[in-house]
PDB file of C-alpha atoms in Angstrom:
ATOM      1  CA  UNK A 277       1.880  -4.201  33.664  1.00  0.00           C
ATOM      2  CA  UNK A 278       2.960  -7.785  34.249  1.00  0.00           C
ATOM      3  CA  UNK A 279      -0.035  -9.077  32.242  1.00  0.00           C
ATOM      4  CA  UNK A 280       0.969  -7.042  29.176  1.00  0.00           C
ATOM      5  CA  UNK A 281       4.605  -8.105  29.532  1.00  0.00           C
ATOM      6  CA  UNK A 282       3.644 -11.789  29.910  1.00  0.00           C
ATOM      7  CA  UNK A 283       1.434 -11.643  26.815  1.00  0.00           C
ATOM      8  CA  UNK A 284       4.239 -10.097  24.735  1.00  0.00           C
ATOM      9  CA  UNK A 285       6.934 -12.371  26.207  1.00  0.00           C
ATOM     10  CA  UNK A 286       5.039 -15.399  24.905  1.00  0.00           C
ATOM     11  CA  UNK A 287       6.376 -14.600  21.444  1.00  0.00           C
ATOM     12  CA  UNK A 288       3.915 -16.953  19.757  1.00  0.00           C
ATOM     13  CA  UNK A 289       1.173 -14.425  20.720  1.00  0.00           C
ATOM     14  CA  UNK A 290       2.705 -11.702  18.560  1.00  0.00           C
ATOM     15  CA  UNK A 291       0.989 -12.721  15.277  1.00  0.00           C
ATOM     16  CA  UNK A 292      -2.417 -12.237  16.969  1.00  0.00           C
ATOM     17  CA  UNK A 293      -1.918  -8.469  16.762  1.00  0.00           C
ATOM     18  CA  UNK A 294       1.047  -7.961  14.432  1.00  0.00           C
ATOM     19  CA  UNK A 295      -0.677  -8.188  11.076  1.00  0.00           C
ATOM     20  CA  UNK A 296       2.486  -8.699   9.010  1.00  0.00           C
ATOM     21  CA  UNK A 297       3.680 -11.666  11.086  1.00  0.00           C
ATOM     22  CA  UNK A 298       2.755 -15.084   9.808  1.00  0.00           C
ATOM     23  CA  UNK A 299       4.362 -17.033  12.647  1.00  0.00           C
ATOM     24  CA  UNK A 300       6.752 -16.736  15.570  1.00  0.00           C
ATOM     25  CA  UNK A 301       8.004 -20.020  16.963  1.00  0.00           C
ATOM     26  CA  UNK A 302      10.126 -20.318  20.082  1.00  0.00           C
ATOM     27  CA  UNK A 303      13.229 -22.397  19.371  1.00  0.00           C
ATOM     28  CA  UNK A 304      14.708 -22.056  22.855  1.00  0.00           C
ATOM     29  CA  UNK A 305      14.269 -20.042  26.035  1.00  0.00           C
ATOM     30  CA  UNK A 306      15.775 -16.922  24.418  1.00  0.00           C
ATOM     31  CA  UNK A 307      15.673 -17.792  20.708  1.00  0.00           C
ATOM     32  CA  UNK A 308      12.912 -17.845  18.112  1.00  0.00           C
ATOM     33  CA  UNK A 309      12.137 -18.168  14.390  1.00  0.00           C
ATOM     34  CA  UNK A 310      10.044 -15.442  12.735  1.00  0.00           C
ATOM     35  CA  UNK A 311       8.165 -15.456   9.408  1.00  0.00           C
ATOM     36  CA  UNK A 312       6.546 -12.285   8.070  1.00  0.00           C
ATOM     37  CA  UNK A 313       4.790 -11.004   4.973  1.00  0.00           C
ATOM     38  CA  UNK A 314       6.771  -8.645   2.779  1.00  0.00           C
ATOM     39  CA  UNK A 315       5.658  -6.467  -0.139  1.00  0.00           C
ATOM     40  CA  UNK A 316       4.629  -8.145  -3.389  1.00  0.00           C
ATOM     41  CA  UNK A 317       3.326 -11.282  -1.668  1.00  0.00           C
ATOM     42  CA  UNK A 318       6.724 -12.520  -0.528  1.00  0.00           C
ATOM     43  CA  UNK A 319       7.599 -13.903   2.889  1.00  0.00           C
ATOM     44  CA  UNK A 320      10.744 -13.102   4.849  1.00  0.00           C
ATOM     45  CA  UNK A 321      12.210 -14.974   7.771  1.00  0.00           C
ATOM     46  CA  UNK A 322      14.822 -14.641  10.455  1.00  0.00           C
ATOM     47  CA  UNK A 323      16.059 -16.094  13.691  1.00  0.00           C
ATOM     48  CA  UNK A 324      16.173 -13.832  16.743  1.00  0.00           C
ATOM     49  CA  UNK A 325      17.622 -13.906  20.200  1.00  0.00           C
ATOM     50  CA  UNK A 326      16.689 -12.028  23.352  1.00  0.00           C
ATOM     51  CA  UNK A 327      19.740 -10.071  24.471  1.00  0.00           C
ATOM     52  CA  UNK A 328      18.332  -8.556  27.639  1.00  0.00           C
ATOM     53  CA  UNK A 329      15.283  -9.332  29.715  1.00  0.00           C
ATOM     54  CA  UNK A 330      13.996  -7.571  32.809  1.00  0.00           C
ATOM     55  CA  UNK A 331      10.798  -9.472  33.669  1.00  0.00           C
ATOM     56  CA  UNK A 332       7.763  -7.225  33.619  1.00  0.00           C
ATOM     57  CA  UNK A 333       9.757  -4.262  32.301  1.00  0.00           C
ATOM     58  CA  UNK A 334      11.918  -4.809  29.227  1.00  0.00           C
ATOM     59  CA  UNK A 335      12.889  -7.103  26.349  1.00  0.00           C
ATOM     60  CA  UNK A 336      15.745  -6.378  23.938  1.00  0.00           C
ATOM     61  CA  UNK A 337      16.398  -8.547  20.880  1.00  0.00           C
ATOM     62  CA  UNK A 338      18.298  -8.786  17.624  1.00  0.00           C
ATOM     63  CA  UNK A 339      18.096 -10.956  14.559  1.00  0.00           C
ATOM     64  CA  UNK A 340      20.851 -13.509  14.113  1.00  0.00           C
ATOM     65  CA  UNK A 341      22.461 -15.265  11.193  1.00  0.00           C
ATOM     66  CA  UNK A 342      21.502 -14.432   7.638  1.00  0.00           C
ATOM     67  CA  UNK A 343      18.218 -12.568   8.303  1.00  0.00           C
ATOM     68  CA  UNK A 344      16.152 -11.458   5.290  1.00  0.00           C
ATOM     69  CA  UNK A 345      15.497  -8.214   7.191  1.00  0.00           C
ATOM     70  CA  UNK A 346      18.188  -7.675   9.824  1.00  0.00           C
ATOM     71  CA  UNK A 347      16.589  -6.049  12.864  1.00  0.00           C
ATOM     72  CA  UNK A 348      17.000  -5.250  16.532  1.00  0.00           C
ATOM     73  CA  UNK A 349      14.920  -3.519  19.115  1.00  0.00           C
ATOM     74  CA  UNK A 350      13.688  -2.973  22.610  1.00  0.00           C
ATOM     75  CA  UNK A 351      10.211  -3.031  24.087  1.00  0.00           C
ATOM     76  CA  UNK A 352       9.590  -1.428  27.473  1.00  0.00           C
ATOM     77  CA  UNK A 353       6.522  -1.782  29.655  1.00  0.00           C
ATOM     78  CA  UNK A 354       5.910   1.246  31.866  1.00  0.00           C
ATOM     79  CA  UNK A 355       3.125   2.139  34.297  1.00  0.00           C
ATOM     80  CA  UNK A 356       0.728   4.628  32.706  1.00  0.00           C
ATOM     81  CA  UNK A 357      -0.066   7.879  34.521  1.00  0.00           C
ATOM     82  CA  UNK A 358      -3.474   6.502  35.593  1.00  0.00           C
ATOM     83  CA  UNK A 359      -1.680   3.945  37.785  1.00  0.00           C
ATOM     84  CA  UNK A 360      -3.673   1.064  36.281  1.00  0.00           C
ATOM     85  CA  UNK A 361      -2.754   0.832  32.604  1.00  0.00           C
ATOM     86  CA  UNK A 362       0.538  -0.035  30.892  1.00  0.00           C
ATOM     87  CA  UNK A 363       2.396   1.986  28.291  1.00  0.00           C
ATOM     88  CA  UNK A 364       4.284  -0.050  25.685  1.00  0.00           C
ATOM     89  CA  UNK A 365       7.296   1.696  24.129  1.00  0.00           C
ATOM     90  CA  UNK A 366       8.996   0.026  21.168  1.00  0.00           C
ATOM     91  CA  UNK A 367      12.263   1.017  19.504  1.00  0.00           C
ATOM     92  CA  UNK A 368      12.877  -0.855  16.251  1.00  0.00           C
ATOM     93  CA  UNK A 369      15.947  -0.752  14.019  1.00  0.00           C
ATOM     94  CA  UNK A 370      15.876  -2.632  10.722  1.00  0.00           C
ATOM     95  CA  UNK A 371      17.551  -2.862   7.334  1.00  0.00           C
ATOM     96  CA  UNK A 372      15.069  -3.280   4.490  1.00  0.00           C
ATOM     97  CA  UNK A 373      16.648  -4.920   1.438  1.00  0.00           C
ATOM     98  CA  UNK A 374      17.054  -2.580  -1.523  1.00  0.00           C
ATOM     99  CA  UNK A 375      18.344   0.408   0.442  1.00  0.00           C
ATOM    100  CA  UNK A 376      16.545   3.727  -0.050  1.00  0.00           C
ATOM    101  CA  UNK A 377      14.517   2.431  -3.006  1.00  0.00           C
ATOM    102  CA  UNK A 378      13.392  -0.632  -1.041  1.00  0.00           C
ATOM    103  CA  UNK A 379      12.296   1.571   1.871  1.00  0.00           C
ATOM    104  CA  UNK A 380      10.400   3.926  -0.455  1.00  0.00           C
ATOM    105  CA  UNK A 381       8.599   1.023  -2.143  1.00  0.00           C
ATOM    106  CA  UNK A 382       7.722  -0.547   1.212  1.00  0.00           C
ATOM    107  CA  UNK A 383       6.382   2.774   2.516  1.00  0.00           C
ATOM    108  CA  UNK A 384       4.320   3.331  -0.654  1.00  0.00           C
ATOM    109  CA  UNK A 385       2.663  -0.064  -0.211  1.00  0.00           C
ATOM    110  CA  UNK A 386       2.082   0.503   3.515  1.00  0.00           C
ATOM    111  CA  UNK A 387       4.620  -2.156   4.498  1.00  0.00           C
ATOM    112  CA  UNK A 388       7.224   0.059   6.165  1.00  0.00           C
ATOM    113  CA  UNK A 389       7.892  -1.403   9.643  1.00  0.00           C
ATOM    114  CA  UNK A 390       7.228   1.797  11.595  1.00  0.00           C
ATOM    115  CA  UNK A 391       3.835   2.191   9.878  1.00  0.00           C
ATOM    116  CA  UNK A 392       3.049  -1.419  10.757  1.00  0.00           C
ATOM    117  CA  UNK A 393       4.203  -0.983  14.342  1.00  0.00           C
ATOM    118  CA  UNK A 394       1.766   1.880  15.019  1.00  0.00           C
ATOM    119  CA  UNK A 395      -1.120  -0.273  13.766  1.00  0.00           C
ATOM    120  CA  UNK A 396       0.163  -3.319  15.657  1.00  0.00           C
ATOM    121  CA  UNK A 397       0.221  -1.463  18.979  1.00  0.00           C
ATOM    122  CA  UNK A 398      -3.390  -0.355  18.465  1.00  0.00           C
ATOM    123  CA  UNK A 399      -4.342  -3.982  17.822  1.00  0.00           C
ATOM    124  CA  UNK A 400      -2.396  -5.113  20.927  1.00  0.00           C
ATOM    125  CA  UNK A 401      -4.552  -2.767  22.994  1.00  0.00           C
ATOM    126  CA  UNK A 402      -7.697  -4.275  21.425  1.00  0.00           C
ATOM    127  CA  UNK A 403      -6.561  -7.849  22.061  1.00  0.00           C
ATOM    128  CA  UNK A 404      -5.679  -7.153  25.682  1.00  0.00           C
ATOM    129  CA  UNK A 405      -8.887  -5.219  26.379  1.00  0.00           C
ATOM    130  CA  UNK A 406     -11.407  -7.295  24.396  1.00  0.00           C
ATOM    131  CA  UNK A 407      -9.661 -10.597  23.684  1.00  0.00           C
ATOM    132  CA  UNK A 408      -9.697 -10.047  19.927  1.00  0.00           C
ATOM    133  CA  UNK A 409      -8.855  -7.616  17.172  1.00  0.00           C
ATOM    134  CA  UNK A 410     -12.017  -5.651  16.490  1.00  0.00           C
ATOM    135  CA  UNK A 411     -13.031  -5.672  12.832  1.00  0.00           C
ATOM    136  CA  UNK A 412     -15.540  -3.365  11.224  1.00  0.00           C
ATOM    137  CA  UNK A 413     -18.433  -4.645   9.138  1.00  0.00           C
ATOM    138  CA  UNK A 414     -16.778  -2.957   6.164  1.00  0.00           C
ATOM    139  CA  UNK A 415     -13.506  -4.888   6.592  1.00  0.00           C
ATOM    140  CA  UNK A 416     -14.271  -8.070   8.549  1.00  0.00           C
ATOM    141  CA  UNK A 417     -11.144  -9.811   7.262  1.00  0.00           C
ATOM    142  CA  UNK A 418      -8.764  -6.973   8.076  1.00  0.00           C
ATOM    143  CA  UNK A 419      -5.553  -7.000   6.073  1.00  0.00           C
ATOM    144  CA  UNK A 420      -6.646  -9.992   4.002  1.00  0.00           C
ATOM    145  CA  UNK A 421      -9.299  -7.718   2.453  1.00  0.00           C
ATOM    146  CA  UNK A 422      -6.500  -5.927   0.554  1.00  0.00           C
ATOM    147  CA  UNK A 423      -6.383  -8.881  -1.811  1.00  0.00           C
ATOM    148  CA  UNK A 424     -10.145  -8.757  -2.352  1.00  0.00           C
ATOM    149  CA  UNK A 425     -10.467  -4.970  -2.486  1.00  0.00           C
ATOM    150  CA  UNK A 426      -7.204  -3.642  -3.864  1.00  0.00           C
ATOM    151  CA  UNK A 427      -6.586   0.060  -3.374  1.00  0.00           C
ATOM    152  CA  UNK A 428      -5.975   2.258  -6.378  1.00  0.00           C
ATOM    153  CA  UNK A 429      -5.486   5.972  -6.868  1.00  0.00           C
ATOM    154  CA  UNK A 430      -8.678   8.041  -7.100  1.00  0.00           C
ATOM    155  CA  UNK A 431      -9.899   8.567 -10.628  1.00  0.00           C
ATOM    156  CA  UNK A 432     -13.146   9.529 -12.360  1.00  0.00           C
ATOM    157  CA  UNK A 433     -15.672   6.759 -12.929  1.00  0.00           C
ATOM    158  CA  UNK A 434     -15.702   5.220 -16.384  1.00  0.00           C
ATOM    159  CA  UNK A 435     -18.786   5.578 -18.602  1.00  0.00           C
ATOM    160  CA  UNK A 436     -19.693   1.946 -17.790  1.00  0.00           C
ATOM    161  CA  UNK A 437     -19.424   2.586 -14.026  1.00  0.00           C
ATOM    162  CA  UNK A 438     -21.523   5.755 -14.366  1.00  0.00           C
ATOM    163  CA  UNK A 439     -24.167   3.866 -16.310  1.00  0.00           C
ATOM    164  CA  UNK A 440     -24.198   1.046 -13.766  1.00  0.00           C
ATOM    165  CA  UNK A 441     -24.667   3.575 -10.944  1.00  0.00           C
ATOM    166  CA  UNK A 442     -27.619   5.180 -12.736  1.00  0.00           C
ATOM    167  CA  UNK A 443     -29.338   1.780 -12.998  1.00  0.00           C
ATOM    168  CA  UNK A 444     -29.082   1.116  -9.260  1.00  0.00           C
TER     169      UNK A 444
END
């Protein structure tokens, strides 16, 4: 449990498994500066402070000042039922700019923070167990592949695509 807590507490480790984070830089013992990707290729930033810390067990934080995405949360580290592993429980509260429309757009583009958090926790497990985020041969660059292979709604192949497939 203490290993997982220590990894998370070194806030500069967070971008290794949180795909949307560009950088987290400690600015003091309990303060930090965060930069993250936002929808439509924009970056957002904020300063944060740790409000409560119970070493090995809990961190609580909130954004400060004029945050692009005001947020607060708590992460708890609990012993798993197997007596060896650690469960990580995260509660995140945030205010996406644009109100309900902004949240709907973010969710549509897969950028809603709770969607990201689920993926991030899976990657944290990979990093702690293997030392890296495991990538498949089909997506070796992970999230960066979105720019190379943009998703689009399913649709029938065009005549040109059908013809190209017949030649292969």
